[in-house]
Amino acid sequence: MLVYPSGVDVSSSALRFLAQQLRGHRRAIGSRWRRLTAGRQALLTLAHLRMGHTYAQLAAGFGIGTTTAYRYVTEAVALLAALAPSLADAVRTASAKAYLILDGTLLPIDRIAADRPFYSGKHKKHGMNVQILADPFGRLLWASPALPGAVHDVRAAREHGIVDALAEAGIPCWADKGYQGAGGTVRTPCWGRWETLSAGRQAVNRSHAKIRALVEKAVATLKSWRLLRKLRCSTTRITSLVQAVLALHLASSG
C-alpha cells in the first residue's frame, strides 16, 4: 500500500485533549512500552473519526499492524464515549437557554435489503437514528444513542426520555412535524397542507421553520466527522462512535 502525507482538519486542542486522556489511561492501567506514543495514538484516532480512513490505511500510514490500529482506535473511542454528557447533563446545561431545538438524523450504514429494522422509509436507505439537541444558535449540545433507522423520530425521542426530561425541566423545544403528538414542551408546526392552512397558521409555520432551521448546523457539525457519513462497522459500535465525536466536539469548542 502506498503512503503519502496528508492533513486532518481538526483543531490542535482536540488532539491535546485526547492525548491527555490517553496518557492518564496508560498510567492508570500501568501500560508500558507501546508502538505509538499517546500523541500518535490520538492522531490515529482523529484520522479515523474525521477522515473515515480504514484500519488498513491507518496501519500503513502509522507503520503498525491492522490489529494494533483497531485496538488503539477502539481504546480511544471507549475513553471518549465515557466522557460524553448524558441527557441529564445536557438538560442542566440547557436550563440557562431560552429554548432548545430537537431533530433526528440518519447515519447511513452498510446493510443489505434484508435488514428491514435498519431501513428508513423516510430517507430510503439503511441507517441508524440519532436524536440531536441544539441550542438557539444551532450549536450541538447532545446526541442520543443510536437506534435502528426504522424507528420514527417521535418514538426515538420518547424512548430516550427526551420529551419527559425537557417537560420536567420546563424547557421549550422546537421540532419538525416528525414529532407531532410528542406532548410536553415540544412545539411542532401546524398540521396540514400549506394551501389549506389559514394565513395565521402559515405565518406561525414560517416563524417556526426559521427557528428550527438552525438545527441543521448541529447536524452538519456531527457529520463533519466523515466516518459517520457511511458506517461499515457493527451497529453495536455506532453509539460509542457518536458519543466519542460528541465528547471531542464539546472538549475542543468549550
mmCIF file of C-alpha atoms in Angstrom:
data_model
loop_
_atom_site.group_PDB
_atom_site.id
_atom_site.type_symbol
_atom_site.label_atom_id
_atom_site.label_comp_id
_atom_site.label_asym_id
_atom_site.label_seq_id
_atom_site.Cartn_x
_atom_site.Cartn_y
_atom_site.Cartn_z
ATOM 1 C CA MET A 1 0.000 0.000 0.000
ATOM 2 C CA LEU A 2 1.327 3.453 -0.914
ATOM 3 C CA VAL A 3 1.708 6.039 1.834
ATOM 4 C CA TYR A 4 1.546 9.826 1.374
ATOM 5 C CA PRO A 5 1.485 12.888 3.691
ATOM 6 C CA SER A 6 -1.997 14.202 4.449
ATOM 7 C CA GLY A 7 -3.800 16.554 6.821
ATOM 8 C CA VAL A 8 -6.668 16.248 9.282
ATOM 9 C CA ASP A 9 -8.921 19.300 9.675
ATOM 10 C CA VAL A 10 -9.287 19.032 13.453
ATOM 11 C CA SER A 11 -8.170 21.626 15.983
ATOM 12 C CA SER A 12 -4.967 21.036 17.924
ATOM 13 C CA SER A 13 -6.972 21.373 21.147
ATOM 14 C CA ALA A 14 -8.856 18.163 20.263
ATOM 15 C CA LEU A 15 -5.541 16.375 19.733
ATOM 16 C CA ARG A 16 -4.147 17.642 23.039
ATOM 17 C CA PHE A 17 -7.336 16.707 24.878
ATOM 18 C CA LEU A 18 -7.380 13.148 23.570
ATOM 19 C CA ALA A 19 -3.644 12.677 24.090
ATOM 20 C CA GLN A 20 -4.039 13.793 27.705
ATOM 21 C CA GLN A 21 -6.848 11.304 28.264
ATOM 22 C CA LEU A 22 -4.771 8.508 26.759
ATOM 23 C CA ARG A 23 -1.741 9.330 28.905
ATOM 24 C CA GLY A 24 -3.889 9.239 32.031
ATOM 25 C CA HIS A 25 -5.414 5.935 30.940
ATOM 26 C CA ARG A 26 -1.995 4.388 30.305
ATOM 27 C CA ARG A 27 -0.796 5.434 33.746
ATOM 28 C CA ALA A 28 -3.971 4.076 35.354
ATOM 29 C CA ILE A 29 -3.608 0.614 33.779
ATOM 30 C CA GLY A 30 0.175 0.525 34.148
ATOM 31 C CA SER A 31 0.803 0.269 30.418
ATOM 32 C CA ARG A 32 4.487 0.284 29.486
ATOM 33 C CA TRP A 33 6.000 0.351 26.014
ATOM 34 C CA ARG A 34 3.690 0.822 23.045
ATOM 35 C CA ARG A 35 4.261 1.051 19.308
ATOM 36 C CA LEU A 36 2.784 4.567 19.311
ATOM 37 C CA THR A 37 3.029 7.365 21.852
ATOM 38 C CA ALA A 38 -0.197 8.737 23.342
ATOM 39 C CA GLY A 39 0.027 11.685 20.957
ATOM 40 C CA ARG A 40 0.378 9.438 17.910
ATOM 41 C CA GLN A 41 -2.459 7.203 19.110
ATOM 42 C CA ALA A 42 -4.628 10.308 19.481
ATOM 43 C CA LEU A 43 -3.749 11.388 15.928
ATOM 44 C CA LEU A 44 -4.523 7.879 14.657
ATOM 45 C CA THR A 45 -7.981 8.032 16.268
ATOM 46 C CA LEU A 46 -8.729 11.519 14.947
ATOM 47 C CA ALA A 47 -7.745 10.438 11.431
ATOM 48 C CA HIS A 48 -10.151 7.513 11.677
ATOM 49 C CA LEU A 49 -13.071 9.550 13.017
ATOM 50 C CA ARG A 50 -12.593 12.704 10.978
ATOM 51 C CA MET A 51 -11.427 11.266 7.673
ATOM 52 C CA GLY A 52 -13.065 7.833 7.803
ATOM 53 C CA HIS A 53 -9.833 6.028 6.914
ATOM 54 C CA THR A 54 -9.933 2.244 7.248
ATOM 55 C CA TYR A 55 -7.775 0.358 9.730
ATOM 56 C CA ALA A 56 -5.622 -0.952 6.879
ATOM 57 C CA GLN A 57 -4.978 2.587 5.629
ATOM 58 C CA LEU A 58 -4.198 3.817 9.134
ATOM 59 C CA ALA A 59 -1.901 0.874 9.799
ATOM 60 C CA ALA A 60 0.097 1.583 6.643
ATOM 61 C CA GLY A 61 0.366 5.284 7.413
ATOM 62 C CA PHE A 62 1.444 4.843 11.034
ATOM 63 C CA GLY A 63 3.676 1.833 10.471
ATOM 64 C CA ILE A 64 1.761 -0.585 12.692
ATOM 65 C CA GLY A 65 -0.325 -3.723 12.185
ATOM 66 C CA THR A 66 -4.007 -3.578 11.279
ATOM 67 C CA THR A 67 -4.969 -5.332 14.506
ATOM 68 C CA THR A 68 -2.943 -2.813 16.525
ATOM 69 C CA ALA A 69 -4.639 0.086 14.715
ATOM 70 C CA TYR A 70 -8.046 -1.385 15.530
ATOM 71 C CA ARG A 71 -7.110 -1.911 19.179
ATOM 72 C CA TYR A 72 -5.736 1.625 19.574
ATOM 73 C CA VAL A 73 -8.787 3.249 17.978
ATOM 74 C CA THR A 74 -11.226 1.131 19.991
ATOM 75 C CA GLU A 75 -9.443 2.033 23.224
ATOM 76 C CA ALA A 76 -9.508 5.760 22.481
ATOM 77 C CA VAL A 77 -13.146 5.719 21.359
ATOM 78 C CA ALA A 78 -14.186 3.976 24.580
ATOM 79 C CA LEU A 79 -12.378 6.618 26.648
ATOM 80 C CA LEU A 80 -14.050 9.452 24.747
ATOM 81 C CA ALA A 81 -17.519 7.881 24.827
ATOM 82 C CA ALA A 82 -17.319 7.644 28.625
ATOM 83 C CA LEU A 83 -16.758 11.426 28.743
ATOM 84 C CA ALA A 84 -19.794 12.331 26.628
ATOM 85 C CA PRO A 85 -22.556 14.194 28.510
ATOM 86 C CA SER A 86 -25.722 12.331 29.454
ATOM 87 C CA LEU A 87 -29.188 13.651 28.683
ATOM 88 C CA ALA A 88 -29.435 14.894 32.269
ATOM 89 C CA ASP A 89 -26.164 16.804 31.824
ATOM 90 C CA ALA A 90 -27.431 18.353 28.592
ATOM 91 C CA VAL A 91 -30.718 19.386 30.205
ATOM 92 C CA ARG A 92 -28.851 21.054 33.081
ATOM 93 C CA THR A 93 -26.721 22.957 30.577
ATOM 94 C CA ALA A 94 -29.831 23.887 28.595
ATOM 95 C CA SER A 95 -31.630 25.257 31.645
ATOM 96 C CA ALA A 96 -29.886 28.584 31.006
ATOM 97 C CA LYS A 97 -31.079 28.638 27.381
ATOM 98 C CA ALA A 98 -34.318 30.216 26.168
ATOM 99 C CA TYR A 99 -35.220 27.030 24.288
ATOM 100 C CA LEU A 100 -33.762 24.005 22.506
ATOM 101 C CA ILE A 101 -34.126 22.566 19.025
ATOM 102 C CA LEU A 102 -34.706 18.835 18.584
ATOM 103 C CA ASP A 103 -34.146 16.869 15.405
ATOM 104 C CA GLY A 104 -33.299 13.380 14.257
ATOM 105 C CA THR A 105 -30.713 12.411 11.676
ATOM 106 C CA LEU A 106 -29.920 9.166 9.894
ATOM 107 C CA LEU A 107 -26.368 7.853 9.904
ATOM 108 C CA PRO A 108 -26.078 5.650 6.793
ATOM 109 C CA ILE A 109 -24.789 2.123 7.311
ATOM 110 C CA ASP A 110 -23.627 -0.635 5.010
ATOM 111 C CA ARG A 111 -26.508 -3.126 5.114
ATOM 112 C CA ILE A 112 -28.376 -5.332 2.666
ATOM 113 C CA ALA A 113 -32.046 -5.032 1.752
ATOM 114 C CA ALA A 114 -32.996 -7.877 4.106
ATOM 115 C CA ASP A 115 -32.055 -5.805 7.177
ATOM 116 C CA ARG A 116 -35.504 -4.200 7.499
ATOM 117 C CA PRO A 117 -35.148 -2.871 11.071
ATOM 118 C CA PHE A 118 -32.388 -0.581 9.834
ATOM 119 C CA TYR A 119 -34.223 0.696 6.752
ATOM 120 C CA SER A 120 -35.599 4.223 6.989
ATOM 121 C CA GLY A 121 -38.647 4.721 4.792
ATOM 122 C CA LYS A 122 -38.242 8.490 5.130
ATOM 123 C CA HIS A 123 -34.670 8.525 3.824
ATOM 124 C CA LYS A 124 -34.981 5.440 1.573
ATOM 125 C CA LYS A 125 -31.766 3.931 2.911
ATOM 126 C CA HIS A 126 -30.382 1.817 5.751
ATOM 127 C CA GLY A 127 -29.053 3.651 8.765
ATOM 128 C CA MET A 128 -29.183 4.434 12.461
ATOM 129 C CA ASN A 129 -31.462 7.054 14.008
ATOM 130 C CA VAL A 130 -29.690 9.600 16.245
ATOM 131 C CA GLN A 131 -31.555 12.375 18.071
ATOM 132 C CA ILE A 132 -29.836 15.746 18.379
ATOM 133 C CA LEU A 133 -30.374 18.662 20.758
ATOM 134 C CA ALA A 134 -29.074 22.080 19.733
ATOM 135 C CA ASP A 135 -29.128 25.483 21.419
ATOM 136 C CA PRO A 136 -30.839 28.577 19.885
ATOM 137 C CA PHE A 137 -27.678 29.289 17.847
ATOM 138 C CA GLY A 138 -27.580 25.804 16.350
ATOM 139 C CA ARG A 139 -24.671 24.596 18.476
ATOM 140 C CA LEU A 140 -24.572 20.879 19.191
ATOM 141 C CA LEU A 141 -25.353 20.112 22.851
ATOM 142 C CA TRP A 142 -26.176 16.414 22.900
ATOM 143 C CA ALA A 143 -26.544 13.364 20.676
ATOM 144 C CA SER A 144 -28.501 10.282 21.660
ATOM 145 C CA PRO A 145 -27.561 6.611 21.485
ATOM 146 C CA ALA A 146 -28.226 5.167 18.036
ATOM 147 C CA LEU A 147 -31.428 3.260 17.259
ATOM 148 C CA PRO A 148 -32.309 1.307 14.076
ATOM 149 C CA GLY A 149 -33.269 3.575 11.178
ATOM 150 C CA ALA A 150 -36.817 2.216 11.034
ATOM 151 C CA VAL A 151 -37.577 3.878 14.390
ATOM 152 C CA HIS A 152 -39.634 7.050 13.924
ATOM 153 C CA ASP A 153 -38.293 10.301 15.397
ATOM 154 C CA VAL A 154 -41.079 10.808 17.925
ATOM 155 C CA ARG A 155 -40.745 7.223 19.145
ATOM 156 C CA ALA A 156 -36.973 7.625 19.451
ATOM 157 C CA ALA A 157 -37.407 10.848 21.443
ATOM 158 C CA ARG A 158 -39.735 9.066 23.852
ATOM 159 C CA GLU A 159 -37.516 6.010 24.205
ATOM 160 C CA HIS A 160 -34.527 8.174 25.094
ATOM 161 C CA GLY A 161 -36.629 10.099 27.615
ATOM 162 C CA ILE A 162 -36.063 13.416 25.840
ATOM 163 C CA VAL A 163 -39.696 14.550 25.949
ATOM 164 C CA ASP A 164 -40.086 13.795 29.652
ATOM 165 C CA ALA A 165 -36.729 15.338 30.599
ATOM 166 C CA LEU A 166 -37.483 18.605 28.800
ATOM 167 C CA ALA A 167 -41.007 18.744 30.220
ATOM 168 C CA GLU A 168 -39.751 18.176 33.759
ATOM 169 C CA ALA A 169 -37.169 20.950 33.336
ATOM 170 C CA GLY A 170 -39.751 23.234 31.689
ATOM 171 C CA ILE A 171 -37.540 23.881 28.650
ATOM 172 C CA PRO A 172 -39.406 24.792 25.433
ATOM 173 C CA CYS A 173 -38.288 22.758 22.442
ATOM 174 C CA TRP A 174 -38.866 23.330 18.724
ATOM 175 C CA ALA A 175 -39.142 20.304 16.430
ATOM 176 C CA ASP A 176 -40.459 19.373 12.979
ATOM 177 C CA LYS A 177 -43.651 17.502 12.032
ATOM 178 C CA GLY A 178 -41.960 14.193 12.757
ATOM 179 C CA TYR A 179 -42.571 14.888 16.448
ATOM 180 C CA GLN A 180 -46.294 15.574 16.102
ATOM 181 C CA GLY A 181 -48.071 14.395 19.234
ATOM 182 C CA ALA A 182 -44.919 14.211 21.366
ATOM 183 C CA GLY A 183 -46.506 16.388 24.032
ATOM 184 C CA GLY A 184 -44.673 18.034 26.897
ATOM 185 C CA THR A 185 -42.845 21.205 25.884
ATOM 186 C CA VAL A 186 -42.161 20.039 22.319
ATOM 187 C CA ARG A 187 -43.594 22.510 19.817
ATOM 188 C CA THR A 188 -44.302 21.395 16.261
ATOM 189 C CA PRO A 189 -45.672 23.187 13.163
ATOM 190 C CA CYS A 190 -49.385 23.438 12.490
ATOM 191 C CA TRP A 191 -50.522 20.236 10.760
ATOM 192 C CA GLY A 192 -51.985 20.263 7.264
ATOM 193 C CA ARG A 193 -51.179 21.044 3.654
ATOM 194 C CA TRP A 194 -49.800 24.534 3.146
ATOM 195 C CA GLU A 195 -52.588 25.672 0.827
ATOM 196 C CA THR A 196 -55.268 24.590 3.286
ATOM 197 C CA LEU A 197 -53.784 26.470 6.262
ATOM 198 C CA SER A 198 -55.128 29.862 7.272
ATOM 199 C CA ALA A 199 -52.942 32.943 6.861
ATOM 200 C CA GLY A 200 -52.300 32.963 10.608
ATOM 201 C CA ARG A 201 -51.161 29.334 10.669
ATOM 202 C CA GLN A 202 -48.947 29.880 7.651
ATOM 203 C CA ALA A 203 -47.272 32.752 9.498
ATOM 204 C CA VAL A 204 -46.798 30.524 12.553
ATOM 205 C CA ASN A 205 -45.191 27.807 10.417
ATOM 206 C CA ARG A 206 -42.856 30.304 8.733
ATOM 207 C CA SER A 207 -41.682 31.565 12.113
ATOM 208 C CA HIS A 208 -41.312 28.002 13.390
ATOM 209 C CA ALA A 209 -39.254 26.977 10.346
ATOM 210 C CA LYS A 210 -36.846 29.903 10.801
ATOM 211 C CA ILE A 211 -36.189 28.903 14.402
ATOM 212 C CA ARG A 212 -35.897 25.185 13.727
ATOM 213 C CA ALA A 213 -33.665 25.558 10.648
ATOM 214 C CA LEU A 214 -30.626 26.259 12.830
ATOM 215 C CA VAL A 215 -30.581 22.640 13.995
ATOM 216 C CA GLU A 216 -29.095 21.759 10.596
ATOM 217 C CA LYS A 217 -25.921 23.443 11.804
ATOM 218 C CA ALA A 218 -25.700 20.928 14.667
ATOM 219 C CA VAL A 219 -26.382 18.024 12.290
ATOM 220 C CA ALA A 220 -23.627 19.289 9.976
ATOM 221 C CA THR A 221 -21.259 19.502 12.962
ATOM 222 C CA LEU A 222 -21.847 15.830 13.723
ATOM 223 C CA LYS A 223 -21.483 14.720 10.117
ATOM 224 C CA SER A 224 -18.337 16.771 9.547
ATOM 225 C CA TRP A 225 -16.709 13.675 11.076
ATOM 226 C CA ARG A 226 -16.643 11.683 7.849
ATOM 227 C CA LEU A 227 -16.757 8.266 9.477
ATOM 228 C CA LEU A 228 -20.405 8.973 10.388
ATOM 229 C CA ARG A 229 -21.366 9.612 6.772
ATOM 230 C CA LYS A 230 -21.074 5.935 5.847
ATOM 231 C CA LEU A 231 -20.577 3.468 8.683
ATOM 232 C CA ARG A 232 -19.284 -0.003 7.836
ATOM 233 C CA CYS A 233 -18.843 -1.326 11.360
ATOM 234 C CA SER A 234 -21.135 -3.367 13.594
ATOM 235 C CA THR A 235 -24.266 -1.473 14.590
ATOM 236 C CA THR A 236 -23.423 -2.180 18.241
ATOM 237 C CA ARG A 237 -20.396 0.138 17.975
ATOM 238 C CA ILE A 238 -22.176 3.134 16.464
ATOM 239 C CA THR A 239 -23.406 4.626 19.739
ATOM 240 C CA SER A 240 -19.858 4.734 21.154
ATOM 241 C CA LEU A 241 -18.593 6.376 17.949
ATOM 242 C CA VAL A 242 -21.289 9.076 18.124
ATOM 243 C CA GLN A 243 -20.581 9.685 21.807
ATOM 244 C CA ALA A 244 -16.837 9.900 21.115
ATOM 245 C CA VAL A 245 -17.382 12.506 18.407
ATOM 246 C CA LEU A 246 -19.703 14.459 20.720
ATOM 247 C CA ALA A 247 -17.103 14.453 23.529
ATOM 248 C CA LEU A 248 -14.353 15.600 21.150
ATOM 249 C CA HIS A 249 -16.504 18.392 19.742
ATOM 250 C CA LEU A 250 -17.519 19.716 23.151
ATOM 251 C CA ALA A 251 -13.966 19.491 24.507
ATOM 252 C CA SER A 252 -12.463 21.384 21.567
ATOM 253 C CA SER A 253 -15.204 24.025 21.310
ATOM 254 C CA GLY A 254 -15.703 24.697 25.007
#
